[in-house]
Each structure stands twice: as C-alpha cells, then as structure tokens.
Amino acid sequence: MKEPFVSILMGSDSDFPIMESTVEVLEAFDVRYELRVRSAHRTPEATGEYVRNAVDRGCALFIAAAGMAAHLAGSVAAMTVRPVIGVPIDAGPLRGEDALLSTVQMPGGIPVASVAIGKAGAKNAGYLAVQILSLSHPDLAAALAAERERNAAAILERSDRLQEKLADRTKS
Ligand code: RP5
C-alpha cells in the first residue's frame, strides 16, 4: 500500500514564510508531505498535471495557499475528490481579505475548507490535515489529544504564575 502524504501547494515561493507554519506542524506529527509552487493562473497546466499525479501516488489531501485573487484551492478542488484545505495569504493591498473571499466562497458541490488569513490559518491547515488523517491513524489522534493536554496545562500554569505576580504586587 502507498504511504499517504499531504500535498502543500503555494501560488508563489513568496508564500513560504507563512506556509512554513504548516510544514512545522506536519513535521511535529511526523506526517509525510511534499511542497510545490503551482499557480492557478501562472501555471494552470502544470497544476493540473501535478494534482492528478499526486492523487495517483497516494496524496490523501491537499493544502493550497495563495494570495490576491486566490483561485488555487478552488481549482485544485475542481480536479479531485480528495479534501482541499485553503489558506488565504495576505499578499496585497487588501491584506488577505481578497484571498479569503476567493478561497472560501466556493459554489456548492466543490468544497474548500478555508482557514484564517495568514500564519494562524497556515498553522491550523497543518492541524486540520493531521486531524483528517487521524480518522484512519489512531496514533495521530492520540498525539493530537496529548498535545492539547500539554497546551492546556501550559496555559493554566502561565495563569498561576501571573496570579502569583499580581499577588506579590499587592503585598509590596
Ligand atoms: C499569488 O499571488 C501568490 O500565491 C502570492 O500570494 C501572490 C503574489 O505572488 P508573487 O508576485 O509574490 O509571486 O498568486
């Protein structure tokens, strides 16, 4: 059986500083991925060829990031029934709102799961990908749950420290 992988597509290499957050999440969970620059507008033929080939090679889902008139995620979704997560990138004078609407406003029947604009969205695209894979990989589900517990404990600990600091202030 082919080992499933996640494909990350970016409309430009200038999107990488944001999409590095997706890569970091996938690497933290040991999820196999490949990353390519492919554009809906600038390389339409190469994008189609890549998507079809990736599916044949075992791609489980796509993450597509683009800025401005961001049609990459939608055009990938048009070519496959694999899940597609779209990441709107802040790359122009409209600060990503153009990309958000272009990514999220898909016509019925061809869904794109759009995340938030920018780094938080890129990070969540990684987590969402791991969550989708975890449906058939219980080890990933356990790793996700363990990470959430660690994060919750760290937040409560930071709250306790802040509380102590404030208590010290009122004493002095
Ligand atoms: C989009 O246009 C890309 O995804 C990028 O966010 C934006 C600008 O691309 P470059 O001009 O930096 O290559 O297609």
CSV table of C-alpha atoms and ligand atoms in Angstrom, one decimal:
chain,number,residue,atom,x,y,z
A,1,MET,CA,0.0,0.0,0.0
A,2,LYS,CA,1.2,3.5,-0.8
A,3,GLU,CA,2.0,5.6,2.3
A,4,PRO,CA,-0.4,8.5,2.3
A,5,PHE,CA,1.0,12.0,2.2
A,6,VAL,CA,-0.2,15.6,2.3
A,7,SER,CA,0.5,17.9,-0.6
A,8,ILE,CA,1.1,21.6,0.1
A,9,LEU,CA,0.7,23.9,-2.9
A,10,MET,CA,1.6,27.6,-2.9
A,11,GLY,CA,0.8,30.1,-5.6
A,12,SER,CA,4.3,31.6,-5.2
A,13,ASP,CA,7.5,30.9,-3.3
A,14,SER,CA,6.8,34.3,-1.7
A,15,ASP,CA,4.1,32.4,0.3
A,16,PHE,CA,6.6,30.2,2.0
A,17,PRO,CA,7.4,32.4,5.1
A,18,ILE,CA,3.7,31.9,6.0
A,19,MET,CA,3.4,28.3,4.9
A,20,GLU,CA,6.4,27.3,6.9
A,21,SER,CA,3.9,27.1,9.9
A,22,THR,CA,2.1,24.3,8.1
A,23,VAL,CA,5.3,22.4,7.4
A,24,GLU,CA,6.3,22.8,11.1
A,25,VAL,CA,3.0,21.2,12.3
A,26,LEU,CA,3.2,18.3,9.8
A,27,GLU,CA,6.8,17.6,10.8
A,28,ALA,CA,6.0,17.7,14.5
A,29,PHE,CA,3.5,14.9,13.9
A,30,ASP,CA,5.8,13.0,11.5
A,31,VAL,CA,3.3,13.3,8.7
A,32,ARG,CA,4.8,12.8,5.2
A,33,TYR,CA,4.3,15.8,2.9
A,34,GLU,CA,5.5,17.4,-0.2
A,35,LEU,CA,5.5,21.1,-1.1
A,36,ARG,CA,5.3,22.6,-4.6
A,37,VAL,CA,4.9,26.0,-6.1
A,38,ARG,CA,2.0,25.8,-8.5
A,39,SER,CA,-0.4,28.6,-9.5
A,40,ALA,CA,-3.9,28.5,-10.8
A,41,HIS,CA,-3.2,31.5,-13.0
A,42,ARG,CA,0.5,31.3,-13.8
A,43,THR,CA,1.0,27.5,-14.3
A,44,PRO,CA,-2.5,26.1,-14.9
A,45,GLU,CA,-1.3,23.1,-16.9
A,46,ALA,CA,1.4,22.1,-14.5
A,47,THR,CA,-1.0,22.5,-11.6
A,48,GLY,CA,-3.5,20.0,-13.2
A,49,GLU,CA,-0.7,17.6,-14.1
A,50,TYR,CA,0.7,17.7,-10.6
A,51,VAL,CA,-2.7,17.2,-8.8
A,52,ARG,CA,-3.6,14.2,-10.9
A,53,ASN,CA,-0.2,12.6,-10.5
A,54,ALA,CA,-0.2,13.3,-6.7
A,55,VAL,CA,-3.5,11.5,-6.3
A,56,ASP,CA,-2.2,8.5,-8.2
A,57,ARG,CA,0.9,8.5,-5.9
A,58,GLY,CA,-1.2,8.4,-2.7
A,59,CYS,CA,-1.9,12.0,-1.8
A,60,ALA,CA,-4.5,12.0,1.0
A,61,LEU,CA,-5.4,15.6,1.0
A,62,PHE,CA,-4.2,19.0,-0.4
A,63,ILE,CA,-3.4,22.2,1.3
A,64,ALA,CA,-3.5,25.1,-1.2
A,65,ALA,CA,-2.2,28.6,-0.2
A,66,ALA,CA,-2.5,31.7,-2.4
A,67,GLY,CA,-2.8,35.4,-2.1
A,68,MET,CA,-4.8,38.1,-4.0
A,69,ALA,CA,-7.4,36.5,-6.5
A,70,ALA,CA,-6.7,33.2,-4.8
A,71,HIS,CA,-8.2,30.5,-7.0
A,72,LEU,CA,-5.6,27.8,-6.3
A,73,ALA,CA,-7.5,25.9,-3.7
A,74,GLY,CA,-10.7,26.0,-5.7
A,75,SER,CA,-9.1,24.9,-8.9
A,76,VAL,CA,-7.4,22.0,-7.1
A,77,ALA,CA,-10.8,21.1,-5.6
A,78,ALA,CA,-12.2,21.0,-9.1
A,79,MET,CA,-9.8,18.3,-10.1
A,80,THR,CA,-10.0,15.9,-7.2
A,81,VAL,CA,-12.4,14.5,-4.6
A,82,ARG,CA,-9.6,14.5,-2.0
A,83,PRO,CA,-10.2,17.1,0.7
A,84,VAL,CA,-8.8,20.5,0.0
A,85,ILE,CA,-7.8,23.0,2.7
A,86,GLY,CA,-7.4,26.6,1.5
A,87,VAL,CA,-5.0,29.1,3.2
A,88,PRO,CA,-5.7,32.7,2.2
A,89,ILE,CA,-2.4,34.7,2.1
A,90,ASP,CA,-2.1,38.4,2.9
A,91,ALA,CA,-0.2,39.4,-0.2
A,92,GLY,CA,-1.6,42.6,-1.4
A,93,PRO,CA,-3.2,46.0,-0.7
A,94,LEU,CA,-6.4,44.3,0.6
A,95,ARG,CA,-4.4,42.5,3.3
A,96,GLY,CA,-5.7,39.0,2.5
A,97,GLU,CA,-9.5,39.8,2.5
A,98,ASP,CA,-9.5,39.3,-1.3
A,99,ALA,CA,-7.8,35.9,-0.9
A,100,LEU,CA,-10.1,34.9,1.9
A,101,LEU,CA,-13.2,35.5,-0.2
A,102,SER,CA,-11.7,33.9,-3.3
A,103,THR,CA,-10.8,30.8,-1.2
A,104,VAL,CA,-13.9,30.4,0.9
A,105,GLN,CA,-16.7,31.4,-1.5
A,106,MET,CA,-16.9,28.2,-3.4
A,107,PRO,CA,-20.0,27.2,-5.4
A,108,GLY,CA,-22.0,24.3,-3.9
A,109,GLY,CA,-20.6,20.9,-4.7
A,110,ILE,CA,-16.9,21.7,-4.8
A,111,PRO,CA,-15.9,22.4,-1.2
A,112,VAL,CA,-12.7,24.1,0.0
A,113,ALA,CA,-12.2,24.1,3.8
A,114,SER,CA,-10.8,27.6,4.2
A,115,VAL,CA,-8.8,28.5,7.3
A,116,ALA,CA,-8.0,32.0,8.6
A,117,ILE,CA,-5.8,34.5,6.7
A,118,GLY,CA,-2.1,34.2,7.3
A,119,LYS,CA,0.1,32.4,9.9
A,120,ALA,CA,-2.7,31.2,12.2
A,121,GLY,CA,-4.5,29.8,9.2
A,122,ALA,CA,-1.4,28.1,7.9
A,123,LYS,CA,-0.8,26.5,11.3
A,124,ASN,CA,-4.5,25.4,11.5
A,125,ALA,CA,-4.2,23.9,8.0
A,126,GLY,CA,-1.5,21.7,9.3
A,127,TYR,CA,-3.6,20.7,12.4
A,128,LEU,CA,-6.7,20.1,10.2
A,129,ALA,CA,-4.7,17.9,7.9
A,130,VAL,CA,-3.4,15.8,10.9
A,131,GLN,CA,-7.0,15.6,12.2
A,132,ILE,CA,-8.3,14.3,8.9
A,133,LEU,CA,-5.5,11.7,8.7
A,134,SER,CA,-6.2,10.8,12.3
A,135,LEU,CA,-9.6,9.3,11.3
A,136,SER,CA,-7.7,6.3,10.0
A,137,HIS,CA,-4.5,6.6,12.1
A,138,PRO,CA,-5.3,6.3,15.8
A,139,ASP,CA,-1.7,7.1,16.7
A,140,LEU,CA,-2.2,10.6,15.3
A,141,ALA,CA,-5.4,11.0,17.2
A,142,ALA,CA,-3.6,10.1,20.4
A,143,ALA,CA,-0.7,12.5,19.6
A,144,LEU,CA,-3.2,15.4,18.9
A,145,ALA,CA,-5.1,14.8,22.2
A,146,ALA,CA,-1.8,14.6,24.1
A,147,GLU,CA,-0.6,17.9,22.6
A,148,ARG,CA,-3.9,19.6,23.5
A,149,GLU,CA,-3.5,18.5,27.1
A,150,ARG,CA,0.1,19.8,27.2
A,151,ASN,CA,-1.1,23.1,25.8
A,152,ALA,CA,-3.9,23.4,28.3
A,153,ALA,CA,-1.6,22.6,31.2
A,154,ALA,CA,0.9,25.2,30.0
A,155,ILE,CA,-1.8,27.9,29.8
A,156,LEU,CA,-3.1,27.2,33.3
A,157,GLU,CA,0.5,27.2,34.6
A,158,ARG,CA,1.1,30.7,33.0
A,159,SER,CA,-2.2,31.9,34.6
A,160,ASP,CA,-1.0,30.7,38.0
A,161,ARG,CA,2.3,32.5,37.6
A,162,LEU,CA,0.6,35.7,36.6
A,163,GLN,CA,-1.7,35.4,39.6
A,164,GLU,CA,1.3,35.0,41.9
A,165,LYS,CA,3.0,38.0,40.3
A,166,LEU,CA,-0.1,40.1,40.9
A,167,ALA,CA,-0.4,38.9,44.4
A,168,ASP,CA,3.2,39.9,45.1
A,169,ARG,CA,2.5,43.4,43.7
A,170,THR,CA,-0.4,44.0,46.0
A,171,LYS,CA,1.7,42.8,49.0
A,172,SER,CA,4.5,45.3,48.4
B,1,RP5,C1,-0.5,34.7,-5.6
B,1,RP5,O1,0.0,36.0,-5.8
B,1,RP5,C2,0.6,34.0,-4.8
B,1,RP5,O2,0.0,33.0,-4.0
B,1,RP5,C3,1.1,35.1,-3.9
B,1,RP5,O3,0.5,35.1,-2.6
B,1,RP5,C4,0.7,36.4,-4.6
B,1,RP5,C5,1.9,37.2,-5.1
B,1,RP5,O4,2.8,36.4,-5.8
B,1,RP5,P1,4.3,36.9,-6.2
B,1,RP5,O5,4.1,38.1,-7.1
B,1,RP5,O6,5.0,37.3,-4.9
B,1,RP5,O7,4.9,35.7,-6.9
B,1,RP5,O8,-0.7,34.0,-6.8
